[in-house]
CSV table of C-alpha atoms and ligand atoms in Angstrom, one decimal:
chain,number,residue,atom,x,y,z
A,220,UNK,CA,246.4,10.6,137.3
A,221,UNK,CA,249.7,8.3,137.3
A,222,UNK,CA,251.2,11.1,135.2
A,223,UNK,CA,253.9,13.3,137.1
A,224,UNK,CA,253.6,16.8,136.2
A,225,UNK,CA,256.3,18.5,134.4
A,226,UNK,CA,258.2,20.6,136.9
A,227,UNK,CA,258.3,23.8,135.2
A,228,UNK,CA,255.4,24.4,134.1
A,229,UNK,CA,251.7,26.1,135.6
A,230,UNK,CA,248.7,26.4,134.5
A,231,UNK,CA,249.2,30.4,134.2
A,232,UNK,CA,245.8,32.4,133.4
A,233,UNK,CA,244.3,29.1,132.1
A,234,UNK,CA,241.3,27.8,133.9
A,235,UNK,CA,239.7,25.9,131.9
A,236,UNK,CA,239.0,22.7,133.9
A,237,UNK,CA,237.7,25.0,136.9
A,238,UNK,CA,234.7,25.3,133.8
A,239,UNK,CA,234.1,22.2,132.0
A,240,UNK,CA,234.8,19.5,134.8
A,241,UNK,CA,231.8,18.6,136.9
A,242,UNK,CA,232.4,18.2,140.3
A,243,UNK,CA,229.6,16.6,142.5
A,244,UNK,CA,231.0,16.6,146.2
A,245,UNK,CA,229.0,17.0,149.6
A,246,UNK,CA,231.4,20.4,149.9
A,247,UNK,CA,231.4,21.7,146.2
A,248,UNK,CA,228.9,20.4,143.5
A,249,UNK,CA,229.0,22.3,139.9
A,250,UNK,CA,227.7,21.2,136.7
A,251,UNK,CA,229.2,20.4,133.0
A,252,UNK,CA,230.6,23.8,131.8
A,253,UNK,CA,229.7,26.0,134.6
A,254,UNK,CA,232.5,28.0,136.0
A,255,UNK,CA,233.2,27.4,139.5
A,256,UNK,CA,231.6,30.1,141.9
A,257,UNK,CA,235.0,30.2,143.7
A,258,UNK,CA,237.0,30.8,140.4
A,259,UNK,CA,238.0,34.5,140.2
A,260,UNK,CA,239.0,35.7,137.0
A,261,UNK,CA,242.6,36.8,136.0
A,262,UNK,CA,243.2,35.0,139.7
A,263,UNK,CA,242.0,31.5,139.4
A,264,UNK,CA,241.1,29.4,142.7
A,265,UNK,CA,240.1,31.8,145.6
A,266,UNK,CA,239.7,29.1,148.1
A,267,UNK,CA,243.3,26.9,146.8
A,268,UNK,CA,244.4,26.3,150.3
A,269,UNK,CA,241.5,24.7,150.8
A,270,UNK,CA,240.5,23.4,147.6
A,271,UNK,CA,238.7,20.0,147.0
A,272,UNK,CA,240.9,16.8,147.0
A,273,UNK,CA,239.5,16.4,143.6
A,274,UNK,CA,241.0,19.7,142.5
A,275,UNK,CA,244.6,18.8,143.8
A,276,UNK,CA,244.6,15.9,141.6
A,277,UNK,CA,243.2,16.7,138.4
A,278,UNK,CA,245.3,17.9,135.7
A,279,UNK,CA,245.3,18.1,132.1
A,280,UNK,CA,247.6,16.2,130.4
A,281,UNK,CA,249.1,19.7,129.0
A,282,UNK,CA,250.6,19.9,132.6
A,283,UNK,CA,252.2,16.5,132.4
A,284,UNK,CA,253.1,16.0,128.8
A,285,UNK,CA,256.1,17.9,126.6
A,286,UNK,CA,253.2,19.8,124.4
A,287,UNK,CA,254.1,23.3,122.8
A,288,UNK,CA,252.9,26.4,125.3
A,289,UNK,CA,250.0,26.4,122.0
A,290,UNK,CA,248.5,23.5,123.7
A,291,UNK,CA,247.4,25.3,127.0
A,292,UNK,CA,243.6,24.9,127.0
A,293,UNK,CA,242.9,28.4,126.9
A,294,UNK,CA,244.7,29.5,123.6
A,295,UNK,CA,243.9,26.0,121.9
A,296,UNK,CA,241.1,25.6,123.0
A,297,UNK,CA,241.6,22.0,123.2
A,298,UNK,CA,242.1,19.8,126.7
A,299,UNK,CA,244.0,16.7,126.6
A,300,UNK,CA,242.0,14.7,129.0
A,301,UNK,CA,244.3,12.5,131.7
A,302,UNK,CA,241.2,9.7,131.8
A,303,UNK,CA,242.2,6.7,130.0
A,304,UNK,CA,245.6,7.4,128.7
A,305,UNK,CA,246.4,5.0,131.1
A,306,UNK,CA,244.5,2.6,128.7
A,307,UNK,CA,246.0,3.7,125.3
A,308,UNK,CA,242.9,6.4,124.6
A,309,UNK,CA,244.1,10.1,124.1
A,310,UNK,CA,241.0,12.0,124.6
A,311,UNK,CA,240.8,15.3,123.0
A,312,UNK,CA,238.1,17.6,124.7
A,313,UNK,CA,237.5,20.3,121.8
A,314,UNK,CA,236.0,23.2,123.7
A,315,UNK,CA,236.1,25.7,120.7
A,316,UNK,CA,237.2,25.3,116.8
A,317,UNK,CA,240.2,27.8,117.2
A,318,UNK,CA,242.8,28.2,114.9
A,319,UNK,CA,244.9,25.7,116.6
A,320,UNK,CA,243.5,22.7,114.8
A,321,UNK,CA,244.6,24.2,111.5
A,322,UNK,CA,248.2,23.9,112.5
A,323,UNK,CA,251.1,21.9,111.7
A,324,UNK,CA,251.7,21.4,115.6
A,325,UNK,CA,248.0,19.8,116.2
A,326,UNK,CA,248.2,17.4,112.9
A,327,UNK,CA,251.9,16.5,114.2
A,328,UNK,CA,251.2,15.6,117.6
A,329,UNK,CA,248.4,13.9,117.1
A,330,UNK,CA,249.5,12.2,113.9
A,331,UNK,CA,252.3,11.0,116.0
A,332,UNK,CA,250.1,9.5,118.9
A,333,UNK,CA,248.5,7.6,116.3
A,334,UNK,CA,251.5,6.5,114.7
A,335,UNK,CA,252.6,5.0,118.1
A,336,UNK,CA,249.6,2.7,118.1
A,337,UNK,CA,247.9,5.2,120.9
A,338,UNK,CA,244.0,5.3,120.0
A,339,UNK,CA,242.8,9.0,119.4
A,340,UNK,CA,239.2,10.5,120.8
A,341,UNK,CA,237.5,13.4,119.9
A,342,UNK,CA,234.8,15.0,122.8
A,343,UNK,CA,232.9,18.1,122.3
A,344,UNK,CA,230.5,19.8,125.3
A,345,UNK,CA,227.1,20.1,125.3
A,346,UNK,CA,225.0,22.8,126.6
A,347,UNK,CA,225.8,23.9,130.6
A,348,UNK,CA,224.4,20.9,132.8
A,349,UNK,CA,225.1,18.2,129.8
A,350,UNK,CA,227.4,15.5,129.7
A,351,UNK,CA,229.9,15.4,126.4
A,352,UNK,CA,229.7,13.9,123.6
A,353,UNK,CA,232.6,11.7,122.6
A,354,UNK,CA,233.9,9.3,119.9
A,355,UNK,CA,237.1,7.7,119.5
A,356,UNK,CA,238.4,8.6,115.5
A,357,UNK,CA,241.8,7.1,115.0
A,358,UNK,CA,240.5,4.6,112.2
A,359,UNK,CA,238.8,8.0,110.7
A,360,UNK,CA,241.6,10.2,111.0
A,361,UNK,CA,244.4,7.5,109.9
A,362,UNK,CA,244.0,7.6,106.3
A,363,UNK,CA,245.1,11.3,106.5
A,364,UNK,CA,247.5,10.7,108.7
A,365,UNK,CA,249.5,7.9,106.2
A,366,UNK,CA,249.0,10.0,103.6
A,367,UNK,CA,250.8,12.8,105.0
A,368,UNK,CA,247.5,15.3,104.3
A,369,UNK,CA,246.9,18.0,106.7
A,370,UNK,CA,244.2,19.4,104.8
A,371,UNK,CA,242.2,16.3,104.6
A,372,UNK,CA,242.9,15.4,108.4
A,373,UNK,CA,241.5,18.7,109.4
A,374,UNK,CA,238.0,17.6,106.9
A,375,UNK,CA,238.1,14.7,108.9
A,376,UNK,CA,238.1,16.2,112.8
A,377,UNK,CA,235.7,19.2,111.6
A,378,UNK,CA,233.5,16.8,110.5
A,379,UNK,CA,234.3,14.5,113.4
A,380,UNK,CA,233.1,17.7,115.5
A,381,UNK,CA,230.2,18.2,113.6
A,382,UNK,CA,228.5,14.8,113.6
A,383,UNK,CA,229.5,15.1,117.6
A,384,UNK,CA,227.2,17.9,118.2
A,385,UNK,CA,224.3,16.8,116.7
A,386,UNK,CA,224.5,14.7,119.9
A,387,UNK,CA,221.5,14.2,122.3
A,388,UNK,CA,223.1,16.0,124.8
A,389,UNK,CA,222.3,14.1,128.4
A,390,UNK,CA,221.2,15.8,131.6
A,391,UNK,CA,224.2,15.5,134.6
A,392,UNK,CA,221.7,15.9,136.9
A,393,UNK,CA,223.9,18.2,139.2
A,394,UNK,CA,222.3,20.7,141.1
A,395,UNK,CA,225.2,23.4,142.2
A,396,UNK,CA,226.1,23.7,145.6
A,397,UNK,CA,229.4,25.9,147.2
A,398,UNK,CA,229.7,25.2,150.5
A,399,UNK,CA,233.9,24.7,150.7
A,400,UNK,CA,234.6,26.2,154.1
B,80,SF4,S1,237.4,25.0,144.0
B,80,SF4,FE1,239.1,26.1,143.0
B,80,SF4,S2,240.3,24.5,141.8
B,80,SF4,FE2,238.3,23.6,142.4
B,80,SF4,S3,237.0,24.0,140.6
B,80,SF4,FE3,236.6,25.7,142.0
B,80,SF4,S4,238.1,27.3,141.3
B,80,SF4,FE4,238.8,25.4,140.4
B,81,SF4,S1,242.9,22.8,131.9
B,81,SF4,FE1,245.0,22.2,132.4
B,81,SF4,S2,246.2,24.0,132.2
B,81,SF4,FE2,244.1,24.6,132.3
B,81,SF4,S3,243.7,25.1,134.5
B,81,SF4,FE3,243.2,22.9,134.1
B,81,SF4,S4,245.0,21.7,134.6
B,81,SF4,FE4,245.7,23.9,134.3
């Protein structure tokens, strides 16, 4: 990610991407939504020092962007994805319906990325060892948006979520290995 991360901020007890990010190298291999083996809980990453390059590099775009502390994956339940923002798409990976996506601050921020011309996905996960579903829904969600509705924008992502996991959920294909050493 181009993205440089804010400086004061950590990802704290979150580990969220340690779960739902696959990771398919010769040292560490894990599928969809299976929490790492070396991810202790209330501790996070128990081999950091030696960690997987693609662990140093992959942050959510919480860590890089001025969201409210709200927007931590693990109390929205929500993870800004860092893949193609680069390319104008805002990817929101919606790992549970919590009641952050009734708020003021989700409909805001996201009213405002769309408002900026910045295209606006919605991803939901499948079962362990899937890959996610995803559609992008700024054309959906905009006529909430103009009209300034929260109600009706949060109709419009609930049922975005909805048609997303009737999804035919496909296989990754990853077969877990932990061999970081
Ligand atoms: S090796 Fe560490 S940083 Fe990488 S997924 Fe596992 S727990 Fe997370
Ligand atoms: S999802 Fe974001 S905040 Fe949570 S552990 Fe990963 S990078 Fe840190």
């Amino acid at each position: 990610m181009s993205l440089p991360l804010l400086p004061e901020r950590t990802c704290g007890g979150c580990v969220e991407c340690c779960r739902v990010i696959p990771l398919d190298l010769p040292e560490l291999a894990k599928p969809t939504g299976e929490l790492c083996g070396y991810c202790v809980d209330g501790a996070g990453c128990s081999v950091h020092a030696i960690r997987p390059q693609t662990c140093r590099v992959w942050f959510c775009l919480w860590r890089a962007v001025e969201l409210s502390d709200d927007w931590r994956p693990d109390r929205s339940g929500v993870i800004v994805r860092p893949d193609g923002v680069e390319n104008g798409v805002i990817t929101l990976y919606v790992l549970r319906r919590s009641d952050f996506l009734t708020g003021m601050d989700f409909f805001v921020t996201v009213a405002g990325w769309i408002a900026e011309g910045i295209e606006v996905a919605l991803s939901v996960p499948g079962p362990v060892g899937t890959y996610p579903a995803r559609a992008i829904v700024t054309d959906w969600l905009r006529p909430a948006i103009e009209d300034g509705d929260p109600e009706d924008f949060l109709a419009r992502v609930l049922a975005s979520l909805d048609r997303l996991e009737q999804h035919d959920f496909q296989p990754d294909g990853i077969t877990a290995r932990y061999a970081v050493a």
